[in-house]
Amino acid sequence: MLPCLLFLAGLPAVLAHVGGHCPPAGPVLPPPELSARLDLSKLDSRLDSIVRNASRNATIYQYHHTAAVRDPSGVKKVDGDTVYRLCSVTKLFNVLTVLLNAGDLLDTCITKYVPELAGDQVYEGITLRMLSSQVSGLPRSGDAFDLASTDAKSWEDAGFPVPAKGDMPPCDVVGGEVCNRAQFFENLKSNQLIWLPGAKTAYSNQAYTLLGMAMQNITGKTFAQLLRDSITTPLGMPLTGLNTPDNSRGIIPNGAGKVLWDQDMGNYNATAGLFSTPNELGKFVRGIMNHELLSAANTREWMRPAGFAGSYSMSVGAPWEIFRVAHLTPDQRPIDIYTKSGSMPGWGAYVFFVPDYNVGGAIAVSGDDGDAASLALLDMVAATFVPAVDTLARQQAKAAYTGRYGASSNDNKRMNETAHLELVIDQGPGLKVKSWFNNGKSIIKAIADHKGVKPEGMDLRLYPIGENNRWQLSVETLKRQVDVARKPSDACSNWSQTDSMRWATLPVDEFDFEVTNGRVVGVRNLGLRANLSKIH
């Protein structure tokens, strides 16, 4: 097994659950500065339980392992410049080229851009957005992994009939010839859609082949040219592309993976043809997190679910595979991990992002059952890295924001004595408002009275808006939440109450912190017209 694991951080910039809190989706505290000490010793030890011999390199965290058994024509030792096949991680690059070059065309039909589909009623309702979001209903891979072409004897021994020679796929199978364009469409049209367009999520490689063809028609550039012009050249990724590199640059497994190392993906290049290195994947991940190619607003819109995958813990985007995990942090809130996987015999890969902490990374594996190994490494990211980063975020937020704030204006002595705010970090999400007085009156009690509950039954918390040190107040009536709602009233609905308190045109539920020389020195509540200085 030959894995690489890489963690990266960007520049600083619901499901109901047990515990009584229902925070907004996304970050509940500012993403931590990971230049500070981050204890990843537990991750080291867990990685060593799967593969032996760890080595730390640059970035935040990097791990490489070179297996003793591998093809001798490849690299002698794996490092950050070793080339791997990324398989379906290619789809992430494909979608990004669409967003960068034709984002305004996502809701147009594929029939407009692929001549072979023009006038075909089967494809008339399928848009570029559906193709990129895995809701097009197209077949998965056509004949590419036809069982009769990959491991016929074992299936025949298990009871499958011996196929007639004329029934065997002529091309676009592992180890075989590449179909020409006409053959590809002949195969595509010989199959029916597996679901109605837009109805259900279903993984499709052929959808991304069509997406690549559409983009060539729209831009006049091949997928390889789009990759180069839109992504790899701007981000400085010269080793990332569709051409098989020299063997001496790559890590090549034995067995099926060796056959696929230099397999021409042909029509499937836009869905699974990419090669890259850990270091260059790091540039790609940073480029997305730091908005070097796509604007911050468009990146946030991109990192959204487009459909569900039949469980509470997974949803699907364009082309995200989104895992929702919980119970990893003291507040037990759900945390979304945005990923794109890639796998084929001998290879496994992930690119992943955790938007709550503005961190991301990449996993690349070459060897037997690389798919299972890459998923096991992703599990470790969730189980070990997420709690470590959450702890760091809490520590930094506690040092920066918690404490007592009081009015300090010499122009209003009475206000000085009767207005104050106390913020703490506890086991819950965000900053807890422990006490809040204005004009000598408890604002927490006033809100509780308005809602018809006792003050001790209220929970007020601040969550970062994400810019200019602005924070949003969330007011909750505490009750026991459940992991899985059995009836509509079990679900979190606090999202509908955001920005619901205004006083004389200004929001009472917005707090703006004042920062001087990197230190929080005060806070302003707009609605109450209260400027409070940090006392301790």
Coordinates of C-alpha atoms in Angstrom, one line a residue:
M1 CA 0.0 0.0 0.0
L2 CA 1.4 3.4 -1.0
P3 CA -0.6 6.2 0.5
C4 CA -0.1 9.9 0.8
L5 CA -2.1 12.1 3.1
L6 CA -2.0 15.9 3.0
F7 CA -3.8 18.6 5.1
L8 CA -4.0 22.2 4.1
A9 CA -5.5 25.4 5.5
G10 CA -6.8 28.4 3.8
L11 CA -6.3 32.1 4.6
P12 CA -8.4 33.2 7.6
A13 CA -11.0 35.0 6.2
V14 CA -29.5 21.0 10.2
L15 CA -30.0 18.2 11.5
A16 CA -31.3 18.2 15.0
H17 CA -29.0 16.6 17.6
V18 CA -28.7 15.7 21.2
G19 CA -27.7 18.5 23.5
G20 CA -30.3 21.2 23.1
H21 CA -28.5 23.4 20.6
C22 CA -29.5 24.0 17.0
P23 CA -26.7 26.2 15.5
P24 CA -26.7 27.5 11.9
A25 CA -25.0 25.3 9.4
G26 CA -21.4 26.1 8.8
P27 CA -18.7 27.6 11.1
V28 CA -19.7 28.4 14.6
L29 CA -16.4 30.0 15.5
P30 CA -13.8 31.7 13.3
P31 CA -11.6 29.2 11.5
P32 CA -8.4 28.7 13.6
E33 CA -5.0 29.8 12.7
L34 CA -3.2 26.5 12.1
S35 CA 0.2 28.1 12.3
A36 CA -0.3 27.6 16.0
R37 CA 0.6 24.2 17.6
L38 CA -1.8 21.5 16.4
D39 CA -1.5 18.1 18.1
L40 CA -1.8 15.4 15.4
S41 CA 0.1 12.7 17.3
K42 CA -3.0 10.6 17.5
L43 CA -3.3 10.7 13.7
D44 CA 0.3 9.6 13.3
S45 CA -0.3 6.6 15.5
R46 CA -3.6 5.6 13.8
L47 CA -1.9 5.9 10.4
D48 CA 0.9 3.6 11.6
S49 CA -1.8 1.0 12.4
I50 CA -2.5 0.7 8.6
V51 CA 0.8 1.4 7.0
R52 CA 4.3 1.4 8.5
N53 CA 6.9 4.2 8.5
A54 CA 5.6 7.8 8.7
S55 CA 7.4 10.9 7.6
R56 CA 6.4 14.6 8.2
N57 CA 7.0 17.1 5.5
A58 CA 6.0 20.7 4.8
T59 CA 2.5 22.2 4.8
I60 CA 0.5 21.6 7.9
Y61 CA 0.6 17.8 7.7
Q62 CA 1.9 15.4 5.1
Y63 CA 2.4 11.7 5.3
H64 CA 4.0 9.3 2.8
H65 CA 4.6 5.6 2.8
T66 CA 6.4 3.6 0.2
A67 CA 5.5 -0.1 0.0
A68 CA 8.2 -2.7 -0.4
V69 CA 6.2 -4.5 -3.1
R70 CA 5.6 -2.4 -6.2
D71 CA 6.5 -2.1 -9.8
P72 CA 10.2 -1.4 -10.0
S73 CA 9.9 0.9 -13.0
G74 CA 8.2 3.6 -10.7
V75 CA 9.7 5.9 -8.1
K76 CA 11.9 4.3 -5.4
K77 CA 10.5 6.5 -2.7
V78 CA 7.2 8.3 -2.5
D79 CA 7.2 12.0 -1.8
G80 CA 5.1 15.1 -2.5
D81 CA 6.2 15.1 -6.2
T82 CA 5.2 11.5 -6.9
V83 CA 2.6 11.2 -9.6
Y84 CA -0.6 9.2 -8.9
R85 CA -3.7 8.5 -11.0
L86 CA -6.6 10.4 -9.5
C87 CA -9.4 8.6 -11.3
S88 CA -12.8 10.3 -10.6
V89 CA -11.3 13.2 -8.7
T90 CA -11.0 14.4 -12.3
K91 CA -14.7 15.3 -12.1
L92 CA -13.9 18.0 -9.6
F93 CA -11.6 19.7 -12.1
N94 CA -14.2 19.2 -14.8
V95 CA -16.9 21.0 -12.9
L96 CA -14.5 23.8 -12.0
T97 CA -13.8 24.4 -15.7
V98 CA -17.5 24.7 -16.3
L99 CA -18.0 27.2 -13.4
L100 CA -15.0 29.2 -14.7
N101 CA -16.0 29.3 -18.3
A102 CA -19.7 28.7 -18.6
G103 CA -21.3 29.1 -15.2
D104 CA -24.2 31.0 -16.6
L105 CA -25.1 28.1 -18.9
L106 CA -25.6 25.5 -16.2
D107 CA -29.4 25.4 -16.6
T108 CA -29.3 24.9 -20.4
C109 CA -29.9 21.5 -22.0
I110 CA -27.1 19.2 -23.1
T111 CA -28.8 18.8 -26.4
K112 CA -27.9 22.4 -27.3
Y113 CA -24.2 21.6 -27.1
V114 CA -23.8 18.0 -28.3
P115 CA -24.9 17.5 -31.9
E116 CA -25.4 13.8 -31.5
L117 CA -28.1 14.4 -29.0
A118 CA -29.9 17.3 -30.8
G119 CA -33.6 16.5 -31.2
D120 CA -33.4 13.4 -29.0
Q121 CA -36.4 13.6 -26.6
V122 CA -34.7 11.3 -24.1
Y123 CA -32.1 14.0 -23.4
E124 CA -34.1 17.2 -24.0
G125 CA -34.7 17.9 -20.2
I126 CA -31.1 17.1 -19.1
T127 CA -29.2 20.3 -18.2
L128 CA -25.5 20.8 -17.6
R129 CA -26.3 21.3 -13.9
M130 CA -28.0 17.9 -13.7
L131 CA -25.0 16.3 -15.4
S132 CA -22.6 17.9 -12.9
S133 CA -24.8 17.1 -9.9
Q134 CA -25.3 13.4 -10.6
V135 CA -29.1 13.7 -11.1
S136 CA -29.1 13.3 -14.9
G137 CA -30.3 9.7 -14.9
L138 CA -27.5 8.7 -17.4
P139 CA -26.0 5.2 -17.1
R140 CA -23.0 4.8 -14.9
S141 CA -20.1 3.8 -17.2
G142 CA -21.7 2.1 -20.2
D143 CA -19.6 -1.0 -21.0
A144 CA -16.4 0.3 -19.5
F145 CA -16.4 -2.2 -16.6
D146 CA -18.6 -4.9 -18.2
L147 CA -18.2 -8.0 -16.0
A148 CA -17.8 -10.2 -19.0
S149 CA -14.7 -8.2 -20.1
T150 CA -13.0 -7.9 -16.7
D151 CA -13.4 -11.2 -14.9
A152 CA -15.5 -13.5 -17.1
K153 CA -14.4 -16.9 -15.7
S154 CA -15.2 -16.3 -12.1
W155 CA -18.7 -15.0 -13.0
E156 CA -19.3 -17.9 -15.3
D157 CA -18.2 -20.3 -12.5
A158 CA -20.7 -18.5 -10.3
G159 CA -23.6 -19.2 -12.7
F160 CA -23.5 -16.5 -15.3
P161 CA -24.0 -17.6 -18.9
V162 CA -21.1 -17.8 -21.3
P163 CA -21.6 -14.6 -23.5
A164 CA -21.9 -14.9 -27.2
K165 CA -19.0 -13.4 -29.1
G166 CA -21.2 -10.8 -30.7
D167 CA -22.5 -9.6 -27.3
M168 CA -19.1 -8.5 -26.1
P169 CA -18.4 -4.8 -26.0
P170 CA -16.0 -3.8 -28.8
C171 CA -14.3 -0.9 -27.1
D172 CA -14.0 1.3 -24.0
V173 CA -13.3 -1.6 -21.7
V174 CA -10.4 -2.0 -19.3
G175 CA -7.3 -3.0 -21.3
G176 CA -9.2 -2.6 -24.6
E177 CA -9.4 -0.2 -27.5
V178 CA -10.9 3.3 -27.1
C179 CA -14.2 3.8 -28.7
N180 CA -14.4 6.5 -31.3
R181 CA -17.1 9.2 -30.8
A182 CA -19.7 7.5 -33.0
Q183 CA -19.2 4.2 -31.1
F184 CA -19.5 6.1 -27.8
F185 CA -22.9 7.5 -28.7
E186 CA -24.1 4.2 -30.2
N187 CA -23.4 2.6 -26.8
L188 CA -25.0 5.5 -24.9
K189 CA -28.2 5.5 -26.9
S190 CA -28.5 1.7 -26.8
N191 CA -29.2 2.1 -23.0
Q192 CA -32.2 3.7 -21.3
L193 CA -31.9 6.3 -18.6
I194 CA -31.6 4.6 -15.2
W195 CA -33.7 7.3 -13.5
L196 CA -35.8 10.1 -14.8
P197 CA -33.8 13.3 -15.1
G198 CA -33.7 15.3 -11.9
A199 CA -35.5 12.6 -9.9
K200 CA -32.7 10.8 -8.0
T201 CA -29.0 10.9 -7.4
A202 CA -27.1 8.2 -9.3
Y203 CA -23.4 8.1 -10.0
S204 CA -22.6 8.5 -13.7
N205 CA -19.3 8.6 -15.5
Q206 CA -20.9 9.1 -18.9
A207 CA -22.5 12.3 -17.6
Y208 CA -19.1 13.9 -17.2
T209 CA -18.0 12.7 -20.7
L210 CA -21.0 14.6 -22.1
L211 CA -20.1 17.6 -19.9
G212 CA -16.6 17.6 -21.4
M213 CA -18.0 17.4 -24.9
A214 CA -20.4 20.2 -24.2
M215 CA -17.6 22.4 -22.9
Q216 CA -15.5 21.8 -26.0
N217 CA -18.4 23.0 -28.1
I218 CA -19.0 26.0 -25.9
T219 CA -15.4 27.1 -25.6
G220 CA -13.7 25.6 -28.7
K221 CA -11.1 24.0 -26.4
T222 CA -10.5 20.4 -25.5
F223 CA -10.8 19.2 -21.9
A224 CA -7.0 19.1 -21.7
Q225 CA -6.8 22.7 -22.9
L226 CA -9.4 23.9 -20.5
L227 CA -7.6 22.2 -17.6
R228 CA -4.3 23.9 -18.6
D229 CA -5.7 27.4 -19.3
S230 CA -8.3 27.5 -16.4
I231 CA -6.6 25.6 -13.6
T232 CA -3.2 24.1 -13.9
T233 CA -1.3 27.1 -15.4
P234 CA -2.9 29.7 -13.1
L235 CA -2.2 27.5 -10.0
G236 CA 1.3 26.4 -11.1
M237 CA 0.6 22.7 -11.6
P238 CA 2.8 21.5 -14.5
L239 CA 2.7 17.8 -13.5
T240 CA -1.1 17.7 -13.5
G241 CA -2.8 16.6 -16.7
L242 CA -4.2 13.8 -18.8
N243 CA -0.9 12.5 -20.4
T244 CA 0.7 9.4 -18.8
P245 CA 4.0 10.6 -17.2
D246 CA 7.3 8.8 -17.4
N247 CA 7.2 5.7 -15.2
S248 CA 10.1 7.1 -13.2
R249 CA 7.9 9.9 -11.9
G250 CA 5.0 7.7 -10.8
I251 CA 4.2 5.1 -8.2
I252 CA 3.0 2.1 -10.0
P253 CA 1.3 -0.8 -8.3
N254 CA 1.4 -4.4 -9.4
G255 CA -1.6 -6.2 -10.7
A256 CA -4.6 -4.4 -12.3
G257 CA -3.3 -1.1 -11.2
K258 CA -0.2 -1.6 -13.4
V259 CA -2.4 -2.2 -16.4
L260 CA -4.4 1.0 -15.7
W261 CA -1.3 3.2 -15.1
D262 CA -0.9 4.0 -18.8
Q263 CA -4.5 3.1 -19.9
D264 CA -5.8 5.7 -22.4
M265 CA -9.1 6.8 -20.9
G266 CA -10.2 8.2 -24.3
N267 CA -13.9 9.3 -24.0
Y268 CA -13.6 9.0 -20.2
N269 CA -10.7 11.5 -19.8
A270 CA -13.1 14.2 -18.6
T271 CA -14.4 11.9 -15.9
A272 CA -11.4 9.8 -14.8
G273 CA -8.3 10.6 -16.8
L274 CA -6.3 12.9 -14.5
F275 CA -2.7 12.5 -13.1
S276 CA -1.3 14.7 -10.3
T277 CA 1.0 14.8 -7.3
P278 CA 0.3 15.5 -3.6
N279 CA 2.1 18.8 -3.8
E280 CA 0.1 20.0 -6.8
L281 CA -3.2 18.8 -5.3
G282 CA -2.2 21.0 -2.3
K283 CA -2.0 23.9 -4.7
F284 CA -5.4 23.0 -6.1
V285 CA -7.0 22.7 -2.7
R286 CA -5.5 26.0 -1.5
G287 CA -6.6 27.6 -4.8
I288 CA -10.2 26.7 -4.0
M289 CA -10.1 27.7 -0.3
N290 CA -8.4 31.0 -1.0
H291 CA -10.6 31.8 -4.0
E292 CA -7.7 32.1 -6.4
L293 CA -9.9 31.0 -9.3
L294 CA -13.5 31.2 -8.2
S295 CA -14.9 34.1 -6.1
A296 CA -15.7 33.5 -2.5
A297 CA -19.5 33.8 -3.1
N298 CA -19.4 31.4 -6.0
T299 CA -17.3 29.0 -4.0
R300 CA -19.8 29.0 -1.2
E301 CA -22.6 28.4 -3.6
W302 CA -20.7 25.6 -5.2
M303 CA -20.2 23.9 -1.9
R304 CA -23.9 23.1 -1.4
P305 CA -25.9 19.9 -1.7
A306 CA -27.8 19.3 -4.9
G307 CA -29.6 16.1 -3.8
F308 CA -29.7 13.4 -1.2
A309 CA -28.3 9.9 -1.2
G310 CA -30.8 7.9 0.7
S311 CA -29.4 8.5 4.2
Y312 CA -29.2 11.3 6.8
S313 CA -25.4 11.2 6.6
M314 CA -24.7 11.7 2.9
S315 CA -25.8 14.1 0.2
V316 CA -24.5 14.9 -3.3
G317 CA -23.3 18.1 -5.0
A318 CA -21.5 19.1 -8.1
P319 CA -19.7 16.7 -8.0
W320 CA -19.4 16.6 -4.2
E321 CA -19.8 13.5 -2.1
I322 CA -20.8 15.2 1.2
F323 CA -20.5 13.3 4.4
R324 CA -22.4 14.7 7.5
V325 CA -20.7 13.5 10.7
A326 CA -21.6 14.3 14.3
H327 CA -20.5 13.7 17.9
L328 CA -16.9 14.6 17.0
T329 CA -16.9 17.9 18.9
P330 CA -18.1 18.9 22.4
D331 CA -21.2 20.5 21.0
Q332 CA -22.0 17.3 19.0
R333 CA -23.2 19.4 16.1
P334 CA -23.3 17.9 12.5
I335 CA -20.2 18.8 10.5
D336 CA -20.1 18.5 6.7
I337 CA -17.0 17.1 4.9
Y338 CA -17.1 17.9 1.2
T339 CA -15.2 15.3 -0.8
K340 CA -14.6 13.9 -4.2
S341 CA -13.3 10.4 -4.4
G342 CA -11.6 8.5 -7.2
S343 CA -11.1 4.8 -7.5
M344 CA -10.3 2.1 -10.0
P345 CA -8.4 -1.2 -9.5
G346 CA -5.0 -0.4 -7.9
W347 CA -5.9 3.3 -7.2
G348 CA -7.8 5.4 -4.6
A349 CA -7.9 9.1 -4.0
Y350 CA -9.8 11.8 -2.2
V351 CA -9.8 15.6 -2.3
F352 CA -11.7 16.9 0.8
F353 CA -12.7 20.2 2.4
V354 CA -14.1 20.9 5.9
P355 CA -15.7 24.4 5.4
D356 CA -16.5 24.8 9.1
Y357 CA -12.7 25.2 9.8
N358 CA -11.5 26.3 6.3
V359 CA -9.3 23.3 6.0
G360 CA -8.9 20.8 3.2
G361 CA -6.5 18.2 1.9
A362 CA -5.9 15.3 -0.4
I363 CA -5.4 11.5 -0.1
A364 CA -3.7 9.4 -2.8
V365 CA -3.2 5.6 -2.6
S366 CA -1.6 3.2 -5.0
G367 CA -1.9 -0.5 -4.3
D368 CA -4.3 -3.4 -3.7
D369 CA -7.7 -2.2 -2.7
G370 CA -6.7 1.5 -2.8
D371 CA -10.4 2.4 -2.6
A372 CA -10.8 0.9 0.9
A373 CA -7.5 2.4 2.1
S374 CA -8.3 5.9 0.9
L375 CA -11.7 5.7 2.7
A376 CA -10.1 4.5 5.9
L377 CA -7.7 7.5 5.7
L378 CA -10.7 9.8 5.2
D379 CA -12.3 8.2 8.3
M380 CA -9.2 9.2 10.3
V381 CA -9.5 12.7 9.1
A382 CA -13.0 12.9 10.5
A383 CA -12.2 11.1 13.8
T384 CA -8.8 12.7 14.6
F385 CA -8.2 15.9 12.6
V386 CA -11.6 17.5 13.0
P387 CA -11.6 17.3 16.8
A388 CA -8.0 18.7 16.9
V389 CA -8.9 21.6 14.8
D390 CA -12.1 22.3 16.7
T391 CA -10.2 22.3 20.0
L392 CA -7.8 24.9 18.5
A393 CA -10.7 27.0 17.2
R394 CA -12.2 27.0 20.7
Q395 CA -8.9 27.9 22.4
Q396 CA -8.3 30.8 20.0
A397 CA -11.9 32.1 20.3
K398 CA -11.8 32.0 24.0
A399 CA -8.6 34.0 24.1
A400 CA -9.9 36.6 21.7
Y401 CA -13.6 37.1 22.4
T402 CA -14.6 35.9 25.8
G403 CA -14.8 38.1 28.9
R404 CA -16.8 41.0 30.2
Y405 CA -17.7 44.1 28.1
G406 CA -18.9 47.3 29.6
A407 CA -19.9 50.8 28.4
S408 CA -17.1 53.3 28.7
S409 CA -18.3 56.5 27.1
N410 CA -17.7 59.5 29.5
D411 CA -20.7 61.1 27.9
N412 CA -23.2 58.8 29.5
K413 CA -22.3 57.9 33.1
R414 CA -25.6 56.1 33.7
M415 CA -25.0 53.9 30.7
N416 CA -21.5 53.1 32.0
E417 CA -23.0 51.7 35.1
T418 CA -25.9 49.8 33.7
A419 CA -24.8 48.3 30.3
H420 CA -22.6 45.2 30.1
L421 CA -22.2 41.9 28.3
E422 CA -20.4 38.7 29.3
L423 CA -19.4 36.1 26.7
V424 CA -18.1 32.6 27.5
I425 CA -17.0 29.4 25.7
D426 CA -18.7 26.3 27.0
Q427 CA -19.4 22.8 25.6
G428 CA -21.9 24.3 23.2
P429 CA -21.4 25.9 19.8
G430 CA -20.3 29.5 19.2
L431 CA -20.0 32.2 22.0
K432 CA -22.5 31.8 24.8
V433 CA -24.1 35.1 26.0
K434 CA -23.9 34.5 29.8
S435 CA -25.3 37.9 30.7
W436 CA -26.5 41.0 28.8
F437 CA -27.8 44.2 30.4
N438 CA -28.8 47.5 28.9
N439 CA -30.2 50.5 30.9
G440 CA -30.0 48.3 34.0
K441 CA -32.3 45.7 32.6
S442 CA -31.6 42.1 31.6
I443 CA -32.0 41.8 27.8
I444 CA -32.1 38.0 28.2
K445 CA -35.1 38.3 30.5
A446 CA -36.8 40.7 28.1
I447 CA -36.5 38.2 25.2
A448 CA -37.6 35.3 27.4
D449 CA -40.7 37.3 28.6
H450 CA -41.5 38.1 25.0
K451 CA -41.3 34.4 24.1
G452 CA -43.3 33.3 27.2
V453 CA -40.5 31.2 28.7
K454 CA -38.3 31.5 31.8
P455 CA -34.8 33.1 31.3
E456 CA -33.1 29.8 32.3
G457 CA -34.9 28.1 29.5
M458 CA -33.3 30.5 27.0
D459 CA -29.9 30.1 25.3
L460 CA -28.3 33.0 23.4
R461 CA -25.3 32.4 21.3
L462 CA -23.2 34.4 18.8
Y463 CA -22.0 32.9 15.5
P464 CA -19.5 34.5 13.0
I465 CA -21.0 36.0 9.9
G466 CA -17.6 35.6 8.2
E467 CA -16.5 39.2 7.5
N468 CA -15.5 42.4 9.3
N469 CA -15.8 40.8 12.8
R470 CA -19.6 40.7 12.5
W471 CA -21.5 38.1 14.5
Q472 CA -25.1 37.0 14.4
L473 CA -27.1 36.3 17.6
S474 CA -29.2 33.1 17.7
V475 CA -31.9 32.8 20.4
E476 CA -33.0 29.3 21.3
T477 CA -35.6 27.9 23.6
L478 CA -33.7 24.9 25.1
K479 CA -35.2 21.5 24.6
R480 CA -33.8 18.1 24.0
Q481 CA -33.0 17.6 20.4
V482 CA -32.9 14.3 18.6
D483 CA -30.5 12.9 16.1
V484 CA -33.2 11.8 13.6
A485 CA -36.5 13.6 13.5
R486 CA -39.5 11.3 13.7
K487 CA -42.0 14.2 13.1
P488 CA -41.7 17.7 11.6
S489 CA -41.7 19.3 15.0
D490 CA -38.6 17.4 16.0
A491 CA -36.5 19.3 13.4
C492 CA -34.4 22.3 13.9
S493 CA -36.0 25.4 12.6
N494 CA -33.9 28.2 14.0
W495 CA -32.7 29.1 10.5
S496 CA -36.0 30.8 9.9
Q497 CA -35.5 33.2 12.9
T498 CA -32.3 34.8 11.7
D499 CA -32.4 38.6 11.6
S500 CA -35.8 38.6 13.4
M501 CA -35.1 41.3 16.0
R502 CA -34.9 45.0 15.0
W503 CA -35.2 48.1 17.1
A504 CA -35.8 51.4 15.2
T505 CA -34.5 50.0 11.9
L506 CA -31.3 48.5 13.3
P507 CA -30.7 44.8 14.1
V508 CA -30.6 43.8 17.8
D509 CA -29.2 40.4 16.8
E510 CA -26.0 41.7 15.3
F511 CA -22.8 42.2 17.3
D512 CA -19.8 43.9 15.7
F513 CA -16.5 43.4 17.4
E514 CA -13.8 46.2 17.3
V515 CA -10.3 44.9 16.7
T516 CA -7.2 47.1 17.2
N517 CA -3.7 45.8 16.5
G518 CA -5.0 42.2 16.3
R519 CA -6.8 42.4 19.7
V520 CA -10.6 42.5 20.4
V521 CA -11.1 45.8 22.4
G522 CA -14.8 46.2 22.2
V523 CA -18.2 45.3 20.7
R524 CA -21.2 47.2 19.4
N525 CA -24.8 46.2 19.4
L526 CA -26.4 48.1 16.6
G527 CA -30.0 47.8 17.6
L528 CA -29.4 49.0 21.2
R529 CA -27.0 51.6 20.1
A530 CA -24.6 50.3 22.7
N531 CA -20.8 50.5 22.5
L532 CA -19.1 48.3 25.0
S533 CA -15.4 48.0 25.8
K534 CA -13.7 44.8 26.7
I535 CA -12.9 44.9 30.4
H536 CA -11.3 41.5 31.0

